[in-house]
Amino acid sequence: MTASDLRGRLTDGLYGLGWSAVKTLPEPAAARLFRTIADQTWKRRGKSVLRLESNLARVVPDAGPERLAELSRAGMRSYMRYWMESFRLPTWSPERIREGIDVQDAHLLTEGLDAGKGVILALPHLGNWDHAGAWVTTHLKVPFTTVAERLEPATLYDRFVAYREGLGMEVLPHSGGAAFGTLARRLRAGGLVCLVADRDLSASGVEVSFFGATARMPAGPALLAQQTGALLLPVTLWYDGTPVMGARVHPAVEVPEEGTRIEKTSAMTQALADAFAGGIAEHPEDWHMLQRLWLDDLDPRGGPQ
């Protein structure tokens, strides 16, 4: 067994322990535990924390070192709250899921679904997108389809798929090329698709202006809207210091009347980026972006680090 295999088994085992043990703790105890983990991780100043702080410096350009440190510490606490809640979500009742989120302008989603044309929800890595998805499946009682990046080891990916399917989601693998066609079929049937869409470092990513610099975001949401006629709705999430997570459904991103498919996709993806940027700027500590995003932050050899 290689060192990589050992690391994979250890990672899978730790996630398995989280899902089996954390959900049995009283919620106040679990919250204290994960806040402690967040603070200890932040104090070690590892790569993820430094990258988070660097990303936050783009979002809050006038913040000095002290303010950035405060934001990155709050960011790690927010990120660990996401994990604490995600480990516990399978045990939450429909009432707990519903009462734990306050969704503004939800009518934009429900009216879109009632129109029968299909709806795409596009979200950044803000707050707890799994909780938002569980609200859709349990409160609105609407199933939806999403895409998950394949993780290593495969057993860890299987855990995440089983977890999200247990919340009522249909999960497709990102790789393999078949996901787009399946998503399009679901939308043409009037269904709902939810996609986390604020980072894409592949060759097909669309370049956008994001907090004053160039980043790449996935073309999928815009292409799906063009090809199926589905409504494309940005969504942003945030924590506000209470047990209740805030959420906002933003007005639809329209398909431009003129231009090539590439031009339309670029304009629509930029509109998504602008909606994401507004939500992130309001709640920067809840943006869980611990990886490189902007093109001028990427490794000069061409790959993300």
mmCIF file of C-alpha atoms in Angstrom:
data_model
loop_
_atom_site.group_PDB
_atom_site.id
_atom_site.type_symbol
_atom_site.label_atom_id
_atom_site.label_comp_id
_atom_site.label_asym_id
_atom_site.label_seq_id
_atom_site.Cartn_x
_atom_site.Cartn_y
_atom_site.Cartn_z
ATOM 1 C CA MET A 1 0.000 0.000 0.000
ATOM 2 C CA THR A 2 1.381 3.377 -1.005
ATOM 3 C CA ALA A 3 1.582 6.483 1.156
ATOM 4 C CA SER A 4 -1.170 7.994 -0.984
ATOM 5 C CA ASP A 5 -3.395 4.998 -0.300
ATOM 6 C CA LEU A 6 -2.760 5.321 3.420
ATOM 7 C CA ARG A 7 -3.628 9.022 3.377
ATOM 8 C CA GLY A 8 -6.785 8.248 1.451
ATOM 9 C CA ARG A 9 -7.883 5.595 3.914
ATOM 10 C CA LEU A 10 -7.136 7.911 6.824
ATOM 11 C CA THR A 11 -9.127 10.752 5.246
ATOM 12 C CA ASP A 12 -12.053 8.457 4.511
ATOM 13 C CA GLY A 13 -11.929 7.120 8.060
ATOM 14 C CA LEU A 14 -11.947 10.614 9.567
ATOM 15 C CA TYR A 15 -14.975 11.637 7.524
ATOM 16 C CA GLY A 16 -16.694 8.404 8.494
ATOM 17 C CA LEU A 17 -15.980 9.150 12.146
ATOM 18 C CA GLY A 18 -17.415 12.636 11.694
ATOM 19 C CA TRP A 19 -20.672 11.383 10.248
ATOM 20 C CA SER A 20 -21.048 8.642 12.839
ATOM 21 C CA ALA A 21 -19.901 10.466 15.989
ATOM 22 C CA VAL A 22 -20.578 14.186 15.609
ATOM 23 C CA LYS A 23 -24.267 13.729 14.932
ATOM 24 C CA THR A 24 -24.678 12.006 18.300
ATOM 25 C CA LEU A 25 -23.335 14.960 20.287
ATOM 26 C CA PRO A 26 -25.686 17.576 21.745
ATOM 27 C CA GLU A 27 -25.672 20.492 19.325
ATOM 28 C CA PRO A 28 -24.103 23.029 21.750
ATOM 29 C CA ALA A 29 -21.266 20.576 22.427
ATOM 30 C CA ALA A 30 -20.751 19.962 18.732
ATOM 31 C CA ALA A 31 -20.698 23.708 18.052
ATOM 32 C CA ARG A 32 -18.066 24.268 20.766
ATOM 33 C CA LEU A 33 -15.952 21.403 19.468
ATOM 34 C CA PHE A 34 -15.908 22.691 15.907
ATOM 35 C CA ARG A 35 -15.249 26.258 16.982
ATOM 36 C CA THR A 36 -12.232 24.972 18.912
ATOM 37 C CA ILE A 37 -11.050 23.063 15.841
ATOM 38 C CA ALA A 38 -11.477 26.216 13.752
ATOM 39 C CA ASP A 39 -9.483 28.349 16.169
ATOM 40 C CA GLN A 40 -6.675 25.814 16.450
ATOM 41 C CA THR A 41 -6.498 25.456 12.674
ATOM 42 C CA TRP A 42 -6.426 29.237 12.282
ATOM 43 C CA LYS A 43 -3.612 29.617 14.820
ATOM 44 C CA ARG A 44 -1.417 27.125 12.933
ATOM 45 C CA ARG A 45 -1.529 29.413 9.871
ATOM 46 C CA GLY A 46 -1.334 26.560 7.390
ATOM 47 C CA LYS A 47 -1.723 26.817 3.610
ATOM 48 C CA SER A 48 -5.512 26.771 3.650
ATOM 49 C CA VAL A 49 -5.748 29.574 6.208
ATOM 50 C CA LEU A 50 -3.186 31.695 4.364
ATOM 51 C CA ARG A 51 -5.015 31.138 1.075
ATOM 52 C CA LEU A 52 -8.328 32.079 2.681
ATOM 53 C CA GLU A 53 -6.772 35.263 4.011
ATOM 54 C CA SER A 54 -5.276 36.069 0.616
ATOM 55 C CA ASN A 55 -8.654 35.588 -1.052
ATOM 56 C CA LEU A 56 -10.359 37.758 1.560
ATOM 57 C CA ALA A 57 -7.817 40.503 0.859
ATOM 58 C CA ARG A 58 -9.281 40.658 -2.664
ATOM 59 C CA VAL A 59 -12.821 40.900 -1.316
ATOM 60 C CA VAL A 60 -12.001 43.550 1.315
ATOM 61 C CA PRO A 61 -9.098 45.449 -0.308
ATOM 62 C CA ASP A 62 -9.002 48.213 2.301
ATOM 63 C CA ALA A 63 -8.631 45.776 5.223
ATOM 64 C CA GLY A 64 -5.366 45.973 7.144
ATOM 65 C CA PRO A 65 -3.545 42.961 8.633
ATOM 66 C CA GLU A 66 -5.561 43.028 11.860
ATOM 67 C CA ARG A 67 -8.896 43.138 10.034
ATOM 68 C CA LEU A 68 -7.821 40.366 7.656
ATOM 69 C CA ALA A 69 -6.810 38.207 10.600
ATOM 70 C CA GLU A 70 -10.231 38.778 12.175
ATOM 71 C CA LEU A 71 -11.944 37.881 8.914
ATOM 72 C CA SER A 72 -9.898 34.732 8.361
ATOM 73 C CA ARG A 73 -10.567 33.570 11.927
ATOM 74 C CA ALA A 74 -14.291 34.194 11.458
ATOM 75 C CA GLY A 75 -14.004 32.454 8.091
ATOM 76 C CA MET A 76 -12.549 29.295 9.626
ATOM 77 C CA ARG A 77 -15.303 29.305 12.242
ATOM 78 C CA SER A 78 -17.891 29.638 9.494
ATOM 79 C CA TYR A 79 -16.249 26.844 7.503
ATOM 80 C CA MET A 80 -16.225 24.523 10.509
ATOM 81 C CA ARG A 81 -19.857 25.394 11.229
ATOM 82 C CA TYR A 82 -20.589 24.184 7.705
ATOM 83 C CA TRP A 83 -18.930 20.836 8.475
ATOM 84 C CA MET A 84 -20.554 20.504 11.897
ATOM 85 C CA GLU A 85 -23.990 21.105 10.403
ATOM 86 C CA SER A 86 -23.311 18.837 7.435
ATOM 87 C CA PHE A 87 -22.350 15.940 9.685
ATOM 88 C CA ARG A 88 -25.580 16.477 11.639
ATOM 89 C CA LEU A 89 -27.973 17.213 8.759
ATOM 90 C CA PRO A 90 -29.039 13.575 8.241
ATOM 91 C CA THR A 91 -30.473 13.550 11.784
ATOM 92 C CA TRP A 92 -32.360 16.854 11.496
ATOM 93 C CA SER A 93 -36.132 16.759 11.290
ATOM 94 C CA PRO A 94 -37.943 18.565 8.458
ATOM 95 C CA GLU A 95 -38.949 21.172 11.048
ATOM 96 C CA ARG A 96 -35.328 21.730 12.117
ATOM 97 C CA ILE A 97 -34.252 22.083 8.487
ATOM 98 C CA ARG A 98 -37.068 24.548 7.742
ATOM 99 C CA GLU A 99 -36.597 26.645 10.874
ATOM 100 C CA GLY A 100 -32.820 26.783 10.427
ATOM 101 C CA ILE A 101 -32.945 28.847 7.240
ATOM 102 C CA ASP A 102 -34.664 32.107 6.292
ATOM 103 C CA VAL A 103 -35.056 32.307 2.509
ATOM 104 C CA GLN A 104 -35.716 35.712 0.975
ATOM 105 C CA ASP A 105 -37.529 35.945 -2.365
ATOM 106 C CA ALA A 106 -38.218 32.222 -2.487
ATOM 107 C CA HIS A 107 -41.162 33.050 -4.759
ATOM 108 C CA LEU A 108 -38.710 33.500 -7.630
ATOM 109 C CA LEU A 109 -37.892 29.800 -7.313
ATOM 110 C CA THR A 110 -41.412 28.493 -6.714
ATOM 111 C CA GLU A 111 -42.912 30.595 -9.511
ATOM 112 C CA GLY A 112 -40.217 29.388 -11.866
ATOM 113 C CA LEU A 113 -40.962 25.772 -11.014
ATOM 114 C CA ASP A 114 -44.705 26.349 -11.371
ATOM 115 C CA ALA A 115 -44.079 27.684 -14.893
ATOM 116 C CA GLY A 116 -42.775 24.221 -15.803
ATOM 117 C CA LYS A 117 -39.721 25.386 -17.760
ATOM 118 C CA GLY A 118 -37.097 24.089 -15.353
ATOM 119 C CA VAL A 119 -34.937 26.076 -12.939
ATOM 120 C CA ILE A 120 -31.177 26.241 -12.390
ATOM 121 C CA LEU A 121 -29.973 27.491 -9.000
ATOM 122 C CA ALA A 122 -26.333 28.638 -9.082
ATOM 123 C CA LEU A 123 -24.504 29.219 -5.801
ATOM 124 C CA PRO A 124 -21.029 30.209 -4.627
ATOM 125 C CA HIS A 125 -19.275 28.469 -1.720
ATOM 126 C CA LEU A 126 -21.168 30.581 0.817
ATOM 127 C CA GLY A 127 -22.746 29.325 4.044
ATOM 128 C CA ASN A 128 -24.110 25.784 3.940
ATOM 129 C CA TRP A 129 -25.358 24.840 0.479
ATOM 130 C CA ASP A 130 -26.256 21.327 1.684
ATOM 131 C CA HIS A 131 -28.674 22.825 4.234
ATOM 132 C CA ALA A 132 -30.195 24.966 1.492
ATOM 133 C CA GLY A 133 -30.598 21.859 -0.657
ATOM 134 C CA ALA A 134 -32.228 19.962 2.196
ATOM 135 C CA TRP A 135 -34.681 22.865 2.619
ATOM 136 C CA VAL A 136 -35.651 22.504 -1.039
ATOM 137 C CA THR A 137 -36.239 18.753 -0.797
ATOM 138 C CA THR A 138 -37.996 18.704 2.598
ATOM 139 C CA HIS A 139 -39.855 22.028 2.799
ATOM 140 C CA LEU A 140 -40.668 22.628 -0.860
ATOM 141 C CA LYS A 141 -40.730 18.862 -1.435
ATOM 142 C CA VAL A 142 -38.952 19.335 -4.751
ATOM 143 C CA PRO A 143 -36.232 16.853 -5.749
ATOM 144 C CA PHE A 144 -33.259 18.205 -7.649
ATOM 145 C CA THR A 145 -30.132 17.124 -9.464
ATOM 146 C CA THR A 146 -26.618 18.289 -8.711
ATOM 147 C CA VAL A 147 -23.047 17.450 -9.663
ATOM 148 C CA ALA A 148 -20.215 16.354 -7.373
ATOM 149 C CA GLU A 149 -16.505 16.344 -8.078
ATOM 150 C CA ARG A 150 -14.983 12.881 -7.878
ATOM 151 C CA LEU A 151 -12.885 12.607 -4.723
ATOM 152 C CA GLU A 152 -10.064 10.265 -3.804
ATOM 153 C CA PRO A 153 -10.298 7.682 -2.452
ATOM 154 C CA ALA A 154 -13.434 6.440 -4.200
ATOM 155 C CA THR A 155 -14.877 5.387 -0.847
ATOM 156 C CA LEU A 156 -14.859 9.034 0.272
ATOM 157 C CA TYR A 157 -16.692 10.091 -2.894
ATOM 158 C CA ASP A 158 -19.216 7.322 -2.229
ATOM 159 C CA ARG A 159 -19.770 8.690 1.288
ATOM 160 C CA PHE A 160 -20.541 12.153 -0.055
ATOM 161 C CA VAL A 161 -22.898 10.776 -2.699
ATOM 162 C CA ALA A 162 -24.743 8.647 -0.150
ATOM 163 C CA TYR A 163 -24.964 11.618 2.235
ATOM 164 C CA ARG A 164 -26.469 13.944 -0.371
ATOM 165 C CA GLU A 165 -28.753 11.283 -1.807
ATOM 166 C CA GLY A 166 -29.972 10.728 1.752
ATOM 167 C CA LEU A 167 -31.016 14.396 1.766
ATOM 168 C CA GLY A 168 -33.102 13.853 -1.371
ATOM 169 C CA MET A 169 -30.641 14.939 -4.066
ATOM 170 C CA GLU A 170 -29.752 13.155 -7.289
ATOM 171 C CA VAL A 171 -25.942 13.350 -7.547
ATOM 172 C CA LEU A 172 -24.063 13.028 -10.825
ATOM 173 C CA PRO A 173 -20.267 12.684 -11.125
ATOM 174 C CA HIS A 174 -18.575 15.785 -12.558
ATOM 175 C CA SER A 175 -16.192 13.776 -14.706
ATOM 176 C CA GLY A 176 -17.168 11.484 -17.529
ATOM 177 C CA GLY A 177 -18.971 13.915 -19.802
ATOM 178 C CA ALA A 178 -22.501 12.563 -19.291
ATOM 179 C CA ALA A 179 -23.588 14.971 -16.561
ATOM 180 C CA PHE A 180 -24.498 17.868 -18.882
ATOM 181 C CA GLY A 181 -26.881 15.757 -20.961
ATOM 182 C CA THR A 182 -28.615 14.387 -17.878
ATOM 183 C CA LEU A 183 -28.975 17.879 -16.394
ATOM 184 C CA ALA A 184 -30.475 19.133 -19.659
ATOM 185 C CA ARG A 185 -33.024 16.300 -19.696
ATOM 186 C CA ARG A 186 -34.050 17.057 -16.114
ATOM 187 C CA LEU A 187 -34.538 20.731 -16.973
ATOM 188 C CA ARG A 188 -36.519 20.047 -20.155
ATOM 189 C CA ALA A 189 -38.842 17.938 -18.003
ATOM 190 C CA GLY A 190 -39.434 20.963 -15.765
ATOM 191 C CA GLY A 191 -37.048 19.854 -13.034
ATOM 192 C CA LEU A 192 -34.627 21.644 -10.744
ATOM 193 C CA VAL A 193 -30.828 21.655 -10.998
ATOM 194 C CA CYS A 194 -28.542 23.121 -8.310
ATOM 195 C CA LEU A 195 -24.884 23.877 -9.053
ATOM 196 C CA VAL A 196 -22.063 25.377 -6.987
ATOM 197 C CA ALA A 197 -20.578 27.655 -9.618
ATOM 198 C CA ASP A 198 -17.912 30.063 -8.374
ATOM 199 C CA ARG A 199 -14.744 28.155 -9.310
ATOM 200 C CA ASP A 200 -13.722 26.371 -12.514
ATOM 201 C CA LEU A 201 -10.085 25.990 -13.439
ATOM 202 C CA SER A 202 -10.695 23.724 -16.417
ATOM 203 C CA ALA A 203 -10.083 24.681 -20.019
ATOM 204 C CA SER A 204 -13.839 25.243 -20.447
ATOM 205 C CA GLY A 205 -14.079 27.786 -17.650
ATOM 206 C CA VAL A 206 -15.355 31.251 -18.562
ATOM 207 C CA GLU A 207 -13.160 34.197 -17.664
ATOM 208 C CA VAL A 208 -14.963 36.817 -15.554
ATOM 209 C CA SER A 209 -14.057 39.980 -13.718
ATOM 210 C CA PHE A 210 -14.360 39.194 -10.014
ATOM 211 C CA PHE A 211 -13.415 41.748 -7.366
ATOM 212 C CA GLY A 212 -11.276 43.582 -9.882
ATOM 213 C CA ALA A 213 -9.281 40.644 -11.265
ATOM 214 C CA THR A 214 -9.831 37.754 -13.664
ATOM 215 C CA ALA A 215 -11.142 34.395 -12.479
ATOM 216 C CA ARG A 216 -12.751 31.432 -14.224
ATOM 217 C CA MET A 217 -16.235 30.179 -13.500
ATOM 218 C CA PRO A 218 -18.097 27.251 -15.054
ATOM 219 C CA ALA A 219 -19.981 27.712 -18.303
ATOM 220 C CA GLY A 220 -22.499 25.003 -17.423
ATOM 221 C CA PRO A 221 -25.260 27.117 -15.814
ATOM 222 C CA ALA A 222 -25.370 29.591 -18.709
ATOM 223 C CA LEU A 223 -25.185 26.880 -21.382
ATOM 224 C CA LEU A 224 -27.950 24.868 -19.731
ATOM 225 C CA ALA A 225 -30.204 27.932 -19.570
ATOM 226 C CA GLN A 226 -29.595 28.664 -23.255
ATOM 227 C CA GLN A 227 -30.149 25.099 -24.447
ATOM 228 C CA THR A 228 -33.198 24.255 -22.340
ATOM 229 C CA GLY A 229 -34.961 27.562 -21.741
ATOM 230 C CA ALA A 230 -34.656 27.011 -17.981
ATOM 231 C CA LEU A 231 -34.646 29.919 -15.550
ATOM 232 C CA LEU A 232 -31.172 30.702 -14.154
ATOM 233 C CA LEU A 233 -31.348 32.041 -10.580
ATOM 234 C CA PRO A 234 -28.289 33.026 -8.502
ATOM 235 C CA VAL A 235 -28.523 32.232 -4.781
ATOM 236 C CA THR A 236 -26.397 33.546 -1.920
ATOM 237 C CA LEU A 237 -26.231 32.264 1.662
ATOM 238 C CA TRP A 238 -24.849 33.617 4.920
ATOM 239 C CA TYR A 239 -24.696 33.200 8.680
ATOM 240 C CA ASP A 240 -25.680 36.138 10.896
ATOM 241 C CA GLY A 241 -24.526 35.038 14.347
ATOM 242 C CA THR A 242 -27.672 33.044 15.078
ATOM 243 C CA PRO A 243 -28.561 29.384 14.503
ATOM 244 C CA VAL A 244 -30.582 30.502 11.459
ATOM 245 C CA MET A 245 -28.844 30.760 8.078
ATOM 246 C CA GLY A 246 -29.902 33.521 5.704
ATOM 247 C CA ALA A 247 -30.530 32.914 2.003
ATOM 248 C CA ARG A 248 -31.530 35.065 -0.937
ATOM 249 C CA VAL A 249 -32.805 34.027 -4.355
ATOM 250 C CA HIS A 250 -31.711 36.708 -6.817
ATOM 251 C CA PRO A 251 -33.563 37.786 -9.983
ATOM 252 C CA ALA A 252 -33.026 35.609 -13.019
ATOM 253 C CA VAL A 253 -30.004 35.984 -15.272
ATOM 254 C CA GLU A 254 -31.541 36.529 -18.694
ATOM 255 C CA VAL A 255 -30.250 35.060 -21.949
ATOM 256 C CA PRO A 256 -29.069 37.981 -24.137
ATOM 257 C CA GLU A 257 -31.154 38.487 -27.259
ATOM 258 C CA GLU A 258 -28.123 39.001 -29.480
ATOM 259 C CA GLY A 259 -24.656 37.540 -29.808
ATOM 260 C CA THR A 260 -23.010 34.186 -30.422
ATOM 261 C CA ARG A 261 -23.342 31.338 -27.967
ATOM 262 C CA ILE A 262 -19.886 32.147 -26.616
ATOM 263 C CA GLU A 263 -20.802 35.807 -26.178
ATOM 264 C CA LYS A 264 -24.074 34.969 -24.471
ATOM 265 C CA THR A 265 -22.360 32.479 -22.170
ATOM 266 C CA SER A 266 -19.714 35.031 -21.237
ATOM 267 C CA ALA A 267 -22.293 37.731 -20.451
ATOM 268 C CA MET A 268 -24.467 35.382 -18.377
ATOM 269 C CA THR A 269 -21.529 33.983 -16.424
ATOM 270 C CA GLN A 270 -20.365 37.529 -15.673
ATOM 271 C CA ALA A 271 -23.864 38.320 -14.382
ATOM 272 C CA LEU A 272 -23.635 35.290 -12.082
ATOM 273 C CA ALA A 273 -20.207 36.434 -10.895
ATOM 274 C CA ASP A 274 -21.602 39.881 -10.117
ATOM 275 C CA ALA A 275 -24.462 38.404 -8.072
ATOM 276 C CA PHE A 276 -22.017 36.163 -6.204
ATOM 277 C CA ALA A 277 -19.690 39.102 -5.556
ATOM 278 C CA GLY A 278 -22.518 41.102 -4.008
ATOM 279 C CA GLY A 279 -23.345 38.324 -1.550
ATOM 280 C CA ILE A 280 -19.686 37.630 -0.763
ATOM 281 C CA ALA A 281 -18.946 41.316 -0.163
ATOM 282 C CA GLU A 282 -21.811 41.491 2.335
ATOM 283 C CA HIS A 283 -20.656 38.378 4.205
ATOM 284 C CA PRO A 284 -16.982 37.758 3.335
ATOM 285 C CA GLU A 285 -16.353 35.572 6.386
ATOM 286 C CA ASP A 286 -18.914 33.039 5.082
ATOM 287 C CA TRP A 287 -17.173 32.506 1.732
ATOM 288 C CA HIS A 288 -15.441 29.157 2.083
ATOM 289 C CA MET A 289 -12.844 29.576 -0.647
ATOM 290 C CA LEU A 290 -9.676 27.981 0.695
ATOM 291 C CA GLN A 291 -8.164 27.385 -2.758
ATOM 292 C CA ARG A 292 -6.623 29.603 -5.420
ATOM 293 C CA LEU A 293 -9.243 31.217 -7.619
ATOM 294 C CA TRP A 294 -7.873 34.209 -9.534
ATOM 295 C CA LEU A 295 -5.757 33.499 -12.578
ATOM 296 C CA ASP A 296 -2.814 35.580 -11.398
ATOM 297 C CA ASP A 297 -2.699 33.499 -8.194
ATOM 298 C CA LEU A 298 -2.293 30.212 -10.053
ATOM 299 C CA ASP A 299 0.947 28.283 -10.178
ATOM 300 C CA PRO A 300 3.090 29.624 -13.050
ATOM 301 C CA ARG A 301 3.415 26.093 -14.377
ATOM 302 C CA GLY A 302 -0.269 26.255 -15.240
ATOM 303 C CA GLY A 303 -2.069 24.380 -12.498
ATOM 304 C CA PRO A 304 -4.050 25.331 -9.406
ATOM 305 C CA GLN A 305 -2.306 24.980 -6.073
#
